[in-house]
């Protein structure tokens, strides 16, 4: 393990045993990592969780707990779900824009004369660019 105490044992002000469950996942050079997790989940709960997991999954669990704790500190109500919702909304908006653009491309491919004559009639009209994009909304 690490020489000296891990970040968890330092935070909890206790001796770091050689078989410390926290030591591999909370190195002494990153004390904020454990502090965030302790603030949200508590040291005892995290220790129990890590002990119940197979050793090959513990690193991923510690990383996940840290990220979820950080988002919960930043947004106490929604936590990481708030970020997920925001990203889903952005995906929905971009998919809607893509569908509108594909519809406009399909329309222009089916009606090239209408689009060309409309462009020729509106040369020099500054409001035309706004009007053309509003056809498909």
Coordinates of N, CA and C in Angstrom, one line a residue:
X1 N 0.8 -1.2 0.0 CA 0.0 0.0 0.0 C 0.9 1.3 0.0
X2 N 0.3 2.4 0.2 CA 1.0 3.6 0.2 C 1.8 3.8 1.5
X3 N 3.0 4.4 1.4 CA 3.7 4.7 2.6 C 2.9 5.9 3.4
X4 N 2.8 5.7 4.6 CA 2.0 6.7 5.4 C 0.6 6.4 5.4
X5 N -0.2 7.4 5.7 CA -1.7 7.2 5.7 C -2.3 7.6 4.4
X6 N -3.4 6.9 4.1 CA -4.2 7.3 2.9 C -5.0 8.5 3.2
X7 N -5.6 9.1 2.2 CA -6.4 10.3 2.4 C -7.6 10.0 3.3
X8 N -8.2 8.8 3.3 CA -9.3 8.5 4.1 C -8.9 8.5 5.6
X9 N -7.8 7.8 5.9 CA -7.3 7.7 7.2 C -6.9 9.1 7.8
X10 N -6.3 9.9 6.9 CA -5.9 11.2 7.3 C -7.1 12.0 7.7
X11 N -8.1 12.0 6.8 CA -9.4 12.7 7.0 C -10.0 12.3 8.3
X12 N -10.0 11.0 8.5 CA -10.7 10.4 9.7 C -9.8 10.5 11.0
X13 N -8.6 10.9 10.8 CA -7.6 11.0 11.9 C -7.4 9.7 12.6
X14 N -7.0 8.7 11.8 CA -6.8 7.4 12.4 C -5.5 6.8 11.8
X15 N -5.0 5.8 12.4 CA -3.9 5.0 11.9 C -4.4 4.3 10.6
X16 N -3.5 4.2 9.6 CA -3.8 3.5 8.4 C -3.3 2.1 8.5
X17 N -4.1 1.1 8.6 CA -3.6 -0.3 8.7 C -3.1 -0.8 7.4
X18 N -2.2 -1.8 7.4 CA -1.7 -2.3 6.1 C -2.8 -2.8 5.2
X19 N -3.8 -3.3 5.7 CA -4.9 -3.8 4.9 C -6.1 -2.9 4.7
X20 N -5.8 -1.6 4.8 CA -6.8 -0.5 4.7 C -7.6 -0.7 3.4
X21 N -9.0 -0.7 3.6 CA -9.8 -0.8 2.4 C -9.8 0.4 1.5
X22 N -9.5 1.6 2.1 CA -9.5 2.9 1.4 C -8.2 3.1 0.7
X23 N -7.1 2.6 1.2 CA -5.8 3.0 0.7 C -5.6 2.9 -0.8
X24 N -6.0 1.8 -1.5 CA -5.8 1.8 -3.0 C -6.6 2.8 -3.8
X25 N -7.7 3.3 -3.2 CA -8.6 4.1 -4.0 C -8.6 5.6 -3.6
X26 N -8.0 5.9 -2.4 CA -7.9 7.3 -1.9 C -6.5 7.6 -1.5
X27 N -5.6 7.9 -2.5 CA -4.2 8.2 -2.2 C -4.1 9.5 -1.4
X28 N -2.9 9.6 -0.7 CA -2.7 10.7 0.2 C -2.6 12.0 -0.6
X29 N -2.3 12.0 -1.9 CA -2.1 13.2 -2.6 C -3.4 13.8 -3.2
X30 N -4.5 13.2 -2.9 CA -5.8 13.7 -3.3 C -6.8 13.6 -2.2
X31 N -6.7 14.4 -1.1 CA -7.6 14.3 0.0 C -9.0 14.7 -0.3
X32 N -9.2 15.6 -1.3 CA -10.6 16.1 -1.6 C -11.4 14.9 -2.1
X33 N -10.8 14.0 -2.8 CA -11.6 12.8 -3.3 C -12.3 12.1 -2.2
X34 N -11.6 11.8 -1.1 CA -12.3 11.1 0.0 C -13.3 12.1 0.7
X35 N -12.9 13.3 0.9 CA -13.7 14.3 1.6 C -15.1 14.4 1.0
X36 N -15.1 14.4 -0.4 CA -16.4 14.5 -1.1 C -17.3 13.3 -0.9
X37 N -16.6 12.2 -1.0 CA -17.4 10.9 -0.8 C -17.9 10.8 0.7
X38 N -17.0 11.1 1.6 CA -17.4 11.1 3.0 C -18.6 12.0 3.3
X39 N -18.5 13.2 2.7 CA -19.6 14.2 3.0 C -21.0 13.7 2.5
X40 N -21.0 12.9 1.4 CA -22.3 12.5 0.9 C -22.7 11.1 1.4
X41 N -21.8 10.2 1.4 CA -22.1 8.8 1.8 C -21.7 8.3 3.2
X42 N -20.7 8.9 3.7 CA -20.2 8.5 5.0 C -19.1 7.4 4.9
X43 N -18.1 7.5 5.7 CA -17.0 6.5 5.6 C -17.4 5.1 5.8
X44 N -18.3 4.8 6.8 CA -18.7 3.5 7.1 C -19.4 2.9 6.0
X45 N -20.3 3.6 5.3 CA -21.1 3.1 4.2 C -20.2 2.8 3.0
X46 N -19.2 3.7 2.8 CA -18.3 3.4 1.7 C -17.4 2.2 1.9
X47 N -17.0 2.1 3.2 CA -16.2 0.9 3.5 C -17.0 -0.4 3.3
X48 N -18.2 -0.4 3.8 CA -19.1 -1.6 3.6 C -19.3 -1.9 2.1
X49 N -19.5 -0.9 1.4 CA -19.8 -1.1 -0.1 C -18.5 -1.6 -0.7
X50 N -17.4 -1.1 -0.5 CA -16.1 -1.6 -1.1 C -15.8 -3.0 -0.7
X51 N -16.1 -3.3 0.6 CA -15.8 -4.7 1.1 C -16.7 -5.7 0.4
X52 N -17.9 -5.3 0.1 CA -18.9 -6.3 -0.5 C -18.6 -6.5 -2.0
X53 N -17.9 -5.7 -2.6 CA -17.6 -5.8 -4.0 C -16.4 -6.7 -4.3
X54 N -16.4 -7.4 -5.4 CA -15.1 -8.1 -5.8 C -14.0 -7.1 -6.0
X55 N -12.8 -7.5 -5.8 CA -11.7 -6.5 -5.8 C -11.5 -5.9 -7.2
X56 N -11.9 -6.6 -8.3 CA -11.7 -6.0 -9.6 C -12.7 -4.9 -10.0
X57 N -13.8 -4.8 -9.2 CA -14.8 -3.7 -9.4 C -14.6 -2.5 -8.5
X58 N -13.8 -2.6 -7.5 CA -13.7 -1.6 -6.5 C -13.2 -0.2 -7.0
X59 N -12.2 -0.3 -7.9 CA -11.7 1.0 -8.5 C -12.8 1.7 -9.2
X60 N -13.6 1.0 -10.0 CA -14.7 1.6 -10.8 C -15.8 2.2 -9.8
X61 N -16.0 1.4 -8.7 CA -17.0 1.9 -7.7 C -16.5 3.1 -7.0
X62 N -15.2 3.2 -6.7 CA -14.7 4.4 -6.0 C -14.8 5.6 -7.0
X63 N -14.4 5.4 -8.2 CA -14.5 6.5 -9.2 C -16.0 6.9 -9.4
X64 N -16.9 6.0 -9.5 CA -18.3 6.3 -9.6 C -18.8 7.1 -8.4
X65 N -18.5 6.6 -7.2 CA -18.9 7.3 -6.0 C -18.4 8.7 -5.9
X66 N -17.1 8.9 -6.4 CA -16.6 10.2 -6.3 C -17.3 11.2 -7.3
X67 N -17.5 10.7 -8.5 CA -18.2 11.6 -9.5 C -19.6 11.9 -9.0
X68 N -20.3 10.9 -8.6 CA -21.7 11.1 -8.1 C -21.7 12.1 -6.9
X69 N -20.7 11.9 -6.0 CA -20.7 12.8 -4.8 C -20.4 14.3 -5.3
X70 N -19.5 14.4 -6.3 CA -19.1 15.8 -6.8 C -20.4 16.4 -7.4
X71 N -21.1 15.7 -8.2 CA -22.3 16.3 -8.8 C -23.4 16.5 -7.7
X72 N -23.5 15.7 -6.7 CA -24.5 16.0 -5.6 C -24.1 17.2 -4.8
X73 N -22.8 17.4 -4.6 CA -22.3 18.7 -3.9 C -22.7 19.9 -4.8
X74 N -22.4 19.8 -6.1 CA -22.7 20.9 -7.0 C -24.2 21.2 -7.1
X75 N -25.0 20.1 -7.2 CA -26.4 20.3 -7.4 C -27.1 19.3 -6.4
X76 N -27.4 19.9 -5.1 CA -27.9 19.0 -4.1 C -29.3 18.4 -4.4
X77 N -30.0 19.0 -5.3 CA -31.4 18.4 -5.6 C -31.3 17.3 -6.6
X78 N -30.6 17.6 -7.7 CA -30.7 16.6 -8.8 C -29.4 15.8 -9.0
X79 N -28.3 16.3 -8.5 CA -27.0 15.6 -8.6 C -26.6 15.3 -10.1
X80 N -26.2 14.1 -10.3 CA -25.7 13.8 -11.7 C -27.0 13.6 -12.6
X81 N -28.1 13.4 -12.1 CA -29.3 13.3 -12.9 C -29.6 14.6 -13.6
X82 N -29.3 15.7 -12.9 CA -29.5 17.0 -13.6 C -28.7 17.1 -14.8
X83 N -27.4 16.7 -14.8 CA -26.5 16.7 -15.9 C -27.1 15.8 -17.0
X84 N -27.5 14.6 -16.6 CA -28.0 13.7 -17.6 C -29.2 14.3 -18.3
X85 N -30.1 14.9 -17.5 CA -31.3 15.5 -18.1 C -31.0 16.6 -19.1
X86 N -30.0 17.4 -18.7 CA -29.5 18.5 -19.6 C -29.0 18.0 -20.9
X87 N -28.1 16.9 -20.8 CA -27.6 16.3 -22.0 C -28.7 15.7 -22.9
X88 N -29.6 15.0 -22.3 CA -30.7 14.5 -23.0 C -31.5 15.6 -23.8
X89 N -31.7 16.7 -23.1 CA -32.4 17.8 -23.7 C -31.7 18.3 -24.9
X90 N -30.3 18.5 -24.8 CA -29.5 18.9 -25.9 C -29.5 17.9 -27.0
X91 N -29.5 16.6 -26.7 CA -29.6 15.6 -27.8 C -31.0 15.8 -28.5
X92 N -32.0 15.9 -27.8 CA -33.4 16.1 -28.4 C -33.4 17.3 -29.3
X93 N -32.8 18.4 -28.8 CA -32.8 19.7 -29.6 C -32.0 19.5 -30.9
X94 N -30.9 18.8 -30.8 CA -30.0 18.6 -32.0 C -30.7 17.6 -33.0
X95 N -31.4 16.6 -32.4 CA -32.1 15.7 -33.3 C -33.3 16.4 -34.0
X96 N -33.9 17.3 -33.3 CA -35.0 18.1 -34.0 C -34.4 19.0 -35.1
X97 N -33.3 19.7 -34.8 CA -32.7 20.5 -35.8 C -32.2 19.7 -37.0
X98 N -31.7 18.5 -36.7 CA -31.3 17.6 -37.8 C -32.5 17.2 -38.7
X99 N -33.6 16.8 -38.1 CA -34.8 16.5 -38.8 C -35.3 17.6 -39.7
X100 N -35.3 18.8 -39.1 CA -35.7 20.0 -39.9 C -34.7 20.2 -41.1
X101 N -33.4 20.1 -40.9 CA -32.5 20.2 -42.0 C -32.6 19.2 -43.0
X102 N -32.9 17.9 -42.6 CA -33.1 16.8 -43.6 C -34.4 17.1 -44.4
X103 N -35.4 17.6 -43.7 CA -36.7 17.9 -44.4 C -36.4 19.0 -45.4
X104 N -35.7 20.0 -45.1 CA -35.4 21.1 -46.0 C -34.5 20.6 -47.2
X105 N -33.6 19.8 -46.9 CA -32.8 19.2 -48.0 C -33.7 18.4 -48.9
X106 N -34.6 17.6 -48.4 CA -35.5 16.8 -49.2 C -36.4 17.6 -50.0
X107 N -36.9 18.7 -49.4 CA -37.8 19.6 -50.1 C -37.1 20.3 -51.3
X108 N -35.8 20.7 -51.0 CA -35.1 21.4 -52.1 C -34.7 20.4 -53.2
X109 N -34.5 19.1 -52.9 CA -34.1 18.1 -53.9 C -35.4 17.8 -54.7
X110 N -36.6 17.9 -54.2 CA -37.8 17.6 -54.9 C -38.3 18.8 -55.7
X111 N -38.0 20.0 -55.3 CA -38.5 21.2 -55.9 C -37.4 22.2 -56.2
X112 N -36.4 21.8 -57.0 CA -35.3 22.7 -57.3 C -35.7 24.0 -58.0
X113 N -36.7 24.0 -58.9 CA -37.1 25.2 -59.6 C -37.8 26.2 -58.6
X114 N -38.6 25.7 -57.7 CA -39.3 26.6 -56.7 C -38.3 27.3 -55.8
X115 N -37.3 26.6 -55.4 CA -36.2 27.1 -54.6 C -35.4 28.2 -55.3
X116 N -35.1 27.8 -56.6 CA -34.2 28.7 -57.4 C -35.0 30.0 -57.8
X117 N -36.3 29.9 -58.2 CA -37.0 31.1 -58.5 C -37.3 31.9 -57.3
X118 N -37.5 31.3 -56.1 CA -37.6 32.1 -54.9 C -36.3 32.8 -54.6
X119 N -35.2 32.2 -54.8 CA -33.9 32.8 -54.5 C -33.7 34.0 -55.4
X120 N -34.1 33.8 -56.7 CA -33.9 34.9 -57.7 C -34.8 36.1 -57.4
X121 N -36.0 35.8 -56.9 CA -37.0 36.9 -56.6 C -36.6 37.6 -55.4
X122 N -35.8 37.0 -54.5 CA -35.5 37.7 -53.2 C -34.1 38.1 -53.1
X123 N -33.3 38.2 -54.1 CA -31.9 38.7 -54.1 C -31.9 40.1 -53.5
X124 N -31.1 40.3 -52.5 CA -31.0 41.6 -51.9 C -32.1 41.9 -50.8
X125 N -32.9 40.9 -50.5 CA -33.9 41.1 -49.5 C -33.3 40.5 -48.2
X126 N -32.9 41.3 -47.2 CA -32.3 40.8 -46.0 C -33.2 39.9 -45.1
X127 N -34.5 40.0 -45.2 CA -35.3 39.2 -44.4 C -35.5 37.8 -45.0
X128 N -35.1 37.6 -46.3 CA -35.3 36.3 -46.9 C -34.6 35.2 -46.2
X129 N -33.4 35.4 -45.7 CA -32.7 34.3 -45.1 C -33.4 33.8 -43.8
X130 N -34.0 34.7 -43.1 CA -34.9 34.3 -42.0 C -36.1 33.7 -42.4
X131 N -36.7 34.1 -43.5 CA -38.0 33.6 -44.0 C -37.7 32.1 -44.5
X132 N -36.6 31.9 -45.2 CA -36.4 30.6 -45.8 C -36.2 29.5 -44.7
X133 N -35.5 29.9 -43.6 CA -35.3 28.9 -42.5 C -36.6 28.7 -41.7
X134 N -37.6 29.6 -41.8 CA -38.8 29.4 -41.0 C -39.8 28.6 -41.8
X135 N -39.6 28.3 -43.0 CA -40.5 27.4 -43.8 C -40.7 26.1 -43.1
X136 N -39.7 25.6 -42.5 CA -39.7 24.2 -42.1 C -39.9 24.1 -40.5
X137 N -40.3 25.1 -39.9 CA -40.4 25.1 -38.4 C -41.9 24.8 -38.1

